[in-house]
Amino acid sequence: MKAVELEKSYNPKDFEDRIYADWKEHGCFQPDAEAPGEPFTVVMPPPNVTGILHMGHALNNQLQDTLVRYHRMCGRPALWVPGTDHAGIATQNVVERQLAAKGLRRQDLGREKFVEETWKVKERHHAIISQQLEKIGSSCDWTRERFTMDEGLSQAVRESFVTLYERGLVYKGNYLVNYCTHCGTALADDEVEYKNLPGKLYQVQYPYADGSGNITVATTRPETMFGDVAVAVNPADERYAHLVGTFVILPLANKRIPIIADSYVDMEFGTGMVKITPAHDPNDWEIGRRHDLEMVNILNADGTLNDAVPEVYRNMDVTSARKLVVADLVSGGYLVGQTDHNHDVGHCYRCSTVIEPYLSEQWFVSMKGMADKALGAWKDGKIVFYAKRWENTYSHWLENIRDWCISRQLWWGHRIPVWYCQDCGQMMVERKDPTSCNKCGSSTILQDTDVLDTWFSSWLWPFSTLGWPESTPDLKRFFPTSTLVTGYDIIFFWVSRMIMASLEFLGEVPFRDIYITGLVRDKQGRKMSKSLGNGIDPLEVVDLYGADAMKFTLCYMAAQGQDILIDMESFKLGSRFANKMWNATRFLLMNLEGKELVPIVDSDLNIMDRWMYRQVNEAASRVKAAIEGYRFNDGAQAIYDVFWNDFCDWYVEATKHALATKDEAERNRQVSVMLDLLAELMRLMHPFVSFITEEIYGKLPNTTGRVIDAPYPSYREERNHDDAKAIVDAMQELVRGVRSLRSELQIPNERKLQIVFRPDAAFVATGFVSEHVGLISTFVGASQLVVDAHAETSVAKAIPVAGHGFEVFVFVRDAIDVDSEIRKIEIDLERNAKSLEGTLRKLSNEQFMSNAKQEAIDKERGKQAEFEEKLEKGRKHLTLLRSL
RNA sequence: GGGGGGUUAGCUCAGUGGGAGAGCUCCUGCCUUACAAGCAGGCUGUCGUGGGUUCAAAUCCCUCACCCCCCA
């Protein structure tokens, strides 16, 4: 063979893009649907098409990538469906901002033109997000990519809406909803974020209608008083019982409203009297319904006050109106007090504008029945959350479900498939656009102007992306999907609803395993956000360290159920690891010159080979357990350990020695084994560090094809060479003992040591050490290594090192301070004596002996022998040193 | 008000019943030609507090403290 020259330093930019393009071009991400075996399917949580990939996406997609690559290599047809959603509000906001820069409003363009414009923006942004996913190495099947507003998915949305309507689960009604005046649309309950903010509690006097005095009500929102239709007291409140049924006058508006009794009122809060504004407060709305009160809406859709308020306040926004109302109440003598008061204020989750409860005609989905089924599926064990505790979040939300407001007053999205006849008023809910009224035949029909909530299309994602409502081959083959990987912030929005939709429309759960990722935070534990400027751009990480560095680091840090705290520096971990892989490979490949690849014969393997195979074997079983149990950090740790600590630190070092042999056949054998191990390690590590493993795999002379579709290493009983492990463990203890002594005594590496090694009769590695004197000498830096079971070494010249089953004598008399050596041994003796004492205490404890597992007892006995041996050797060495 | 999570080495975090771990940092010595993005060796812990269960607790149960999140 020829030596293969690798670049001197690891530079991921040299190959990452090239490799991704190669995978994509050769269809490596496309599953063979015809292949046997249970498919492994993942649908990517669709990022907002106008969004930018952030660290959370990078984490989420990396974990999916690890899963998919692992299962693909295990031989299952693995499908990962990518895609984006149209993000109704967010995208519309983006386009409106662009228009605003030109001094335009969307109304200036008109609906059709505006939507056209939005599609253009979508196309531009879409390229960005796909490119980012490619940069981080996501092995998703781009040929199956979907968008929530493409034709097929729009059909799915239409089908689901009409079906639910037919089942009586979609209805229209005039209700109090959460309304964002900035976005100009209604929102669902869970799209409102509550923030506790400082405010004022105003005490306002309302005069009795008969002029006999005043009552005092407390309110945080005085400007809504124009919508007041009553004042309520608790029926049990004796202070006010006599007032129920009388009337007061609304100041500034000069309107007569009744005093009513309702048990909702908290007698302890404020004065125990509450103004009732049914059209602007959810609790008041309930009271209004109970008492059949009028609903007075005082707002326009843009958040300004409407004609229901006195003229001076009209067209003012809420904040200005509040100021003026307070001023007017003061000057009118109605305001008798104001105190600081913190309260929870709802904000729009998209734009942070204060939410107004707003009475309007909207479409809703009736949720109770679907929620019960979704709860049932969980109780029956058909879905499992990782980590388990998220099941509480899931069940709690479903148990307290409220109907879902799905209409949005936007232009960008799926238009509600409902038409109204302008002549007879007939309402039609249709799968296909009608051209005339199905009742009176009039062709003057108008479609509902609202669009549907984006989540109303996302909740179909696991099956709409596979072709539903058509019964496509993909749907039959790949649904239900295997695993969903997502963040806990959308368990309500998305996860629960997908389960409900799937049960409703297909009668089965959309996925069995739900892995909830942690949130990516900065080192101070703060959420990464644009406003804090503490975010880390995944592309910047890729640029600085390479995609593999990011991929590995994220896996390494992804402990189940834990948030991830990182900064830019964190990615050095992965970067160093990738660099280590690169350089180890570089070394091995530069040694190929003049060697031949020969078949590997198991019986020819030496102890180090057998040990290394065993370690890789063990790692394979660790990784399997880790990935299948969604413990990504364990998997990353396993490959890190085996590659760095075993392969590089010991096996490759031993190989250096082995390759120096003059025996050509042995050299060829050694190189072949080494390459075999390296190739297997690349396969093992591929799901965590995909690019570099592919690059290296392609350069190995003993491999064909790509690592991405190579078989994944699995645990093999016949490679469980525990005998080799015992020997190498013992050898390592011996080597570490000498190295430690050298280091403590500050003996420079150049100075080669004279060493006598004295094994006990039962020492497991005696043969190995005897046969590999050269190798061990290299490990410890010895000029002479004598193995002598009966050595009577004069310590006048040597320092003894005690190990488990052996002693080593290092001839460095001149380099030591006898007193300090004595002290060290004394400290050691003390520690061992203490350990022995603890062990003996256990072994002499009857209850321990009768209750403990046999395993635990055996272990204690082993410890006893070990401590006694060390004590004995230590004492002997102490005596020798003291005799000097 | 309800629920969940966290508290382990200087930092970030693994570890769920039997001798306290990793990465980074720090200290010491090394450019031993694959890698100084490295090698070798080392220091560091009342496993938040107080109790309980157990032969045995970082691990299970309870109390308290502090921090974080979700829901109402």
PDB file of N, CA, C and O (backbone and C1' of nucleotides) in Angstrom, chain B residues 6-20:
ATOM      1  P     G B   6     -34.364  17.265  39.216  1.00  0.00           P
ATOM      2  O5'   G B   6     -33.406  18.508  39.492  1.00  0.00           O
ATOM      3  C5'   G B   6     -32.577  19.006  38.444  1.00  0.00           C
ATOM      4  C4'   G B   6     -31.966  20.312  38.858  1.00  0.00           C
ATOM      5  C3'   G B   6     -31.102  20.268  40.106  1.00  0.00           C
ATOM      6  O3'   G B   6     -29.806  19.804  39.815  1.00  0.00           O
ATOM      7  C1'   G B   6     -32.540  22.128  40.215  1.00  0.00           C
ATOM      8  P     U B   7     -29.112  18.818  40.882  1.00  0.00           P
ATOM      9  O5'   U B   7     -28.509  19.846  41.936  1.00  0.00           O
ATOM     10  C5'   U B   7     -27.704  20.969  41.473  1.00  0.00           C
ATOM     11  C4'   U B   7     -27.538  21.936  42.636  1.00  0.00           C
ATOM     12  C3'   U B   7     -26.795  21.322  43.822  1.00  0.00           C
ATOM     13  O3'   U B   7     -25.655  22.099  44.182  1.00  0.00           O
ATOM     14  C1'   U B   7     -28.891  22.278  44.496  1.00  0.00           C
ATOM     15  P     U B   8     -24.279  21.827  43.376  1.00  0.00           P
ATOM     16  O5'   U B   8     -23.967  20.319  43.723  1.00  0.00           O
ATOM     17  C5'   U B   8     -23.445  19.974  44.994  1.00  0.00           C
ATOM     18  C4'   U B   8     -22.504  18.812  44.867  1.00  0.00           C
ATOM     19  C3'   U B   8     -21.353  19.016  43.901  1.00  0.00           C
ATOM     20  O3'   U B   8     -20.299  19.769  44.478  1.00  0.00           O
ATOM     21  C1'   U B   8     -22.346  16.931  43.477  1.00  0.00           C
ATOM     22  P     A B   9     -19.538  20.766  43.577  1.00  0.00           P
ATOM     23  O5'   A B   9     -18.070  20.147  43.592  1.00  0.00           O
ATOM     24  C5'   A B   9     -17.219  20.355  44.729  1.00  0.00           C
ATOM     25  C4'   A B   9     -15.797  20.523  44.232  1.00  0.00           C
ATOM     26  C3'   A B   9     -15.637  21.648  43.234  1.00  0.00           C
ATOM     27  O3'   A B   9     -14.638  22.566  43.628  1.00  0.00           O
ATOM     28  C1'   A B   9     -14.757  19.617  42.373  1.00  0.00           C
ATOM     29  P     G B  10     -14.635  23.624  44.604  1.00  0.00           P
ATOM     30  O5'   G B  10     -14.542  24.873  43.613  1.00  0.00           O
ATOM     31  C5'   G B  10     -14.712  26.213  44.086  1.00  0.00           C
ATOM     32  C4'   G B  10     -14.487  27.124  42.919  1.00  0.00           C
ATOM     33  C3'   G B  10     -15.438  26.891  41.738  1.00  0.00           C
ATOM     34  O3'   G B  10     -16.584  27.705  41.841  1.00  0.00           O
ATOM     35  C1'   G B  10     -13.187  26.801  40.977  1.00  0.00           C
ATOM     36  P     C B  11     -18.002  27.142  41.318  1.00  0.00           P
ATOM     37  O5'   C B  11     -17.793  27.234  39.753  1.00  0.00           O
ATOM     38  C5'   C B  11     -17.895  28.479  39.062  1.00  0.00           C
ATOM     39  C4'   C B  11     -17.866  28.232  37.578  1.00  0.00           C
ATOM     40  C3'   C B  11     -18.968  27.320  37.063  1.00  0.00           C
ATOM     41  O3'   C B  11     -20.148  28.055  36.764  1.00  0.00           O
ATOM     42  C1'   C B  11     -16.888  26.559  36.236  1.00  0.00           C
ATOM     43  P     U B  12     -21.576  27.334  36.894  1.00  0.00           P
ATOM     44  O5'   U B  12     -21.544  26.273  35.702  1.00  0.00           O
ATOM     45  C5'   U B  12     -21.643  26.708  34.355  1.00  0.00           C
ATOM     46  C4'   U B  12     -21.637  25.526  33.433  1.00  0.00           C
ATOM     47  C3'   U B  12     -22.615  24.412  33.798  1.00  0.00           C
ATOM     48  O3'   U B  12     -23.933  24.709  33.379  1.00  0.00           O
ATOM     49  C1'   U B  12     -20.512  23.472  33.259  1.00  0.00           C
ATOM     50  P     C B  13     -25.151  24.017  34.086  1.00  0.00           P
ATOM     51  O5'   C B  13     -24.564  22.559  34.224  1.00  0.00           O
ATOM     52  C5'   C B  13     -25.375  21.446  34.198  1.00  0.00           C
ATOM     53  C4'   C B  13     -24.542  20.273  33.741  1.00  0.00           C
ATOM     54  C3'   C B  13     -24.985  18.931  34.305  1.00  0.00           C
ATOM     55  O3'   C B  13     -26.095  18.440  33.578  1.00  0.00           O
ATOM     56  C1'   C B  13     -22.630  19.083  34.383  1.00  0.00           C
ATOM     57  P     A B  14     -27.010  17.353  34.194  1.00  0.00           P
ATOM     58  O5'   A B  14     -26.184  16.074  33.728  1.00  0.00           O
ATOM     59  C5'   A B  14     -25.966  15.041  34.627  1.00  0.00           C
ATOM     60  C4'   A B  14     -25.144  13.984  33.959  1.00  0.00           C
ATOM     61  C3'   A B  14     -25.319  12.615  34.569  1.00  0.00           C
ATOM     62  O3'   A B  14     -26.410  11.933  34.002  1.00  0.00           O
ATOM     63  C1'   A B  14     -23.022  13.140  34.478  1.00  0.00           C
ATOM     64  P     G B  15     -27.604  11.493  34.914  1.00  0.00           P
ATOM     65  O5'   G B  15     -26.880  10.502  35.925  1.00  0.00           O
ATOM     66  C5'   G B  15     -26.325   9.282  35.467  1.00  0.00           C
ATOM     67  C4'   G B  15     -25.380   8.736  36.494  1.00  0.00           C
ATOM     68  C3'   G B  15     -25.992   8.376  37.843  1.00  0.00           C
ATOM     69  O3'   G B  15     -26.531   7.073  37.803  1.00  0.00           O
ATOM     70  C1'   G B  15     -24.039   9.653  38.192  1.00  0.00           C
ATOM     71  P     U B  16     -28.131   6.909  37.814  1.00  0.00           P
ATOM     72  O5'   U B  16     -28.308   5.536  38.566  1.00  0.00           O
ATOM     73  C5'   U B  16     -27.753   5.311  39.857  1.00  0.00           C
ATOM     74  C4'   U B  16     -28.847   5.265  40.892  1.00  0.00           C
ATOM     75  C3'   U B  16     -30.027   4.353  40.520  1.00  0.00           C
ATOM     76  O3'   U B  16     -29.717   3.026  40.876  1.00  0.00           O
ATOM     77  C1'   U B  16     -30.781   6.451  41.400  1.00  0.00           C
ATOM     78  P     G B  17     -30.616   2.023  41.719  1.00  0.00           P
ATOM     79  O5'   G B  17     -30.054   1.983  43.227  1.00  0.00           O
ATOM     80  C5'   G B  17     -29.623   3.128  43.866  1.00  0.00           C
ATOM     81  C4'   G B  17     -28.703   2.779  44.998  1.00  0.00           C
ATOM     82  C3'   G B  17     -27.911   1.511  44.863  1.00  0.00           C
ATOM     83  O3'   G B  17     -26.566   1.805  45.157  1.00  0.00           O
ATOM     84  C1'   G B  17     -28.956   1.575  46.977  1.00  0.00           C
ATOM     85  P     G B  18     -25.356   1.673  44.390  1.00  0.00           P
ATOM     86  O5'   G B  18     -24.972   0.221  44.783  1.00  0.00           O
ATOM     87  C5'   G B  18     -23.690  -0.256  44.917  1.00  0.00           C
ATOM     88  C4'   G B  18     -22.970   0.290  46.116  1.00  0.00           C
ATOM     89  C3'   G B  18     -21.527  -0.231  46.144  1.00  0.00           C
ATOM     90  O3'   G B  18     -20.669   0.815  46.513  1.00  0.00           O
ATOM     91  C1'   G B  18     -22.914  -1.243  47.916  1.00  0.00           C
ATOM     92  P     G B  19     -19.318   0.809  47.130  1.00  0.00           P
ATOM     93  O5'   G B  19     -19.350   2.205  46.445  1.00  0.00           O
ATOM     94  C5'   G B  19     -18.215   3.053  46.234  1.00  0.00           C
ATOM     95  C4'   G B  19     -17.142   2.844  47.268  1.00  0.00           C
ATOM     96  C3'   G B  19     -15.981   3.822  47.112  1.00  0.00           C
ATOM     97  O3'   G B  19     -16.103   4.790  48.112  1.00  0.00           O
ATOM     98  C1'   G B  19     -15.224   1.563  47.342  1.00  0.00           C
ATOM     99  P     A B  20     -16.592   6.156  47.781  1.00  0.00           P
ATOM    100  O5'   A B  20     -15.793   6.178  46.420  1.00  0.00           O
ATOM    101  C5'   A B  20     -15.185   7.379  45.967  1.00  0.00           C
ATOM    102  C4'   A B  20     -16.144   8.035  45.005  1.00  0.00           C
ATOM    103  C3'   A B  20     -15.444   8.835  43.942  1.00  0.00           C
ATOM    104  O3'   A B  20     -15.295   7.963  42.852  1.00  0.00           O
ATOM    105  C1'   A B  20     -17.356   9.979  44.820  1.00  0.00           C
TER     106        A B  20
END
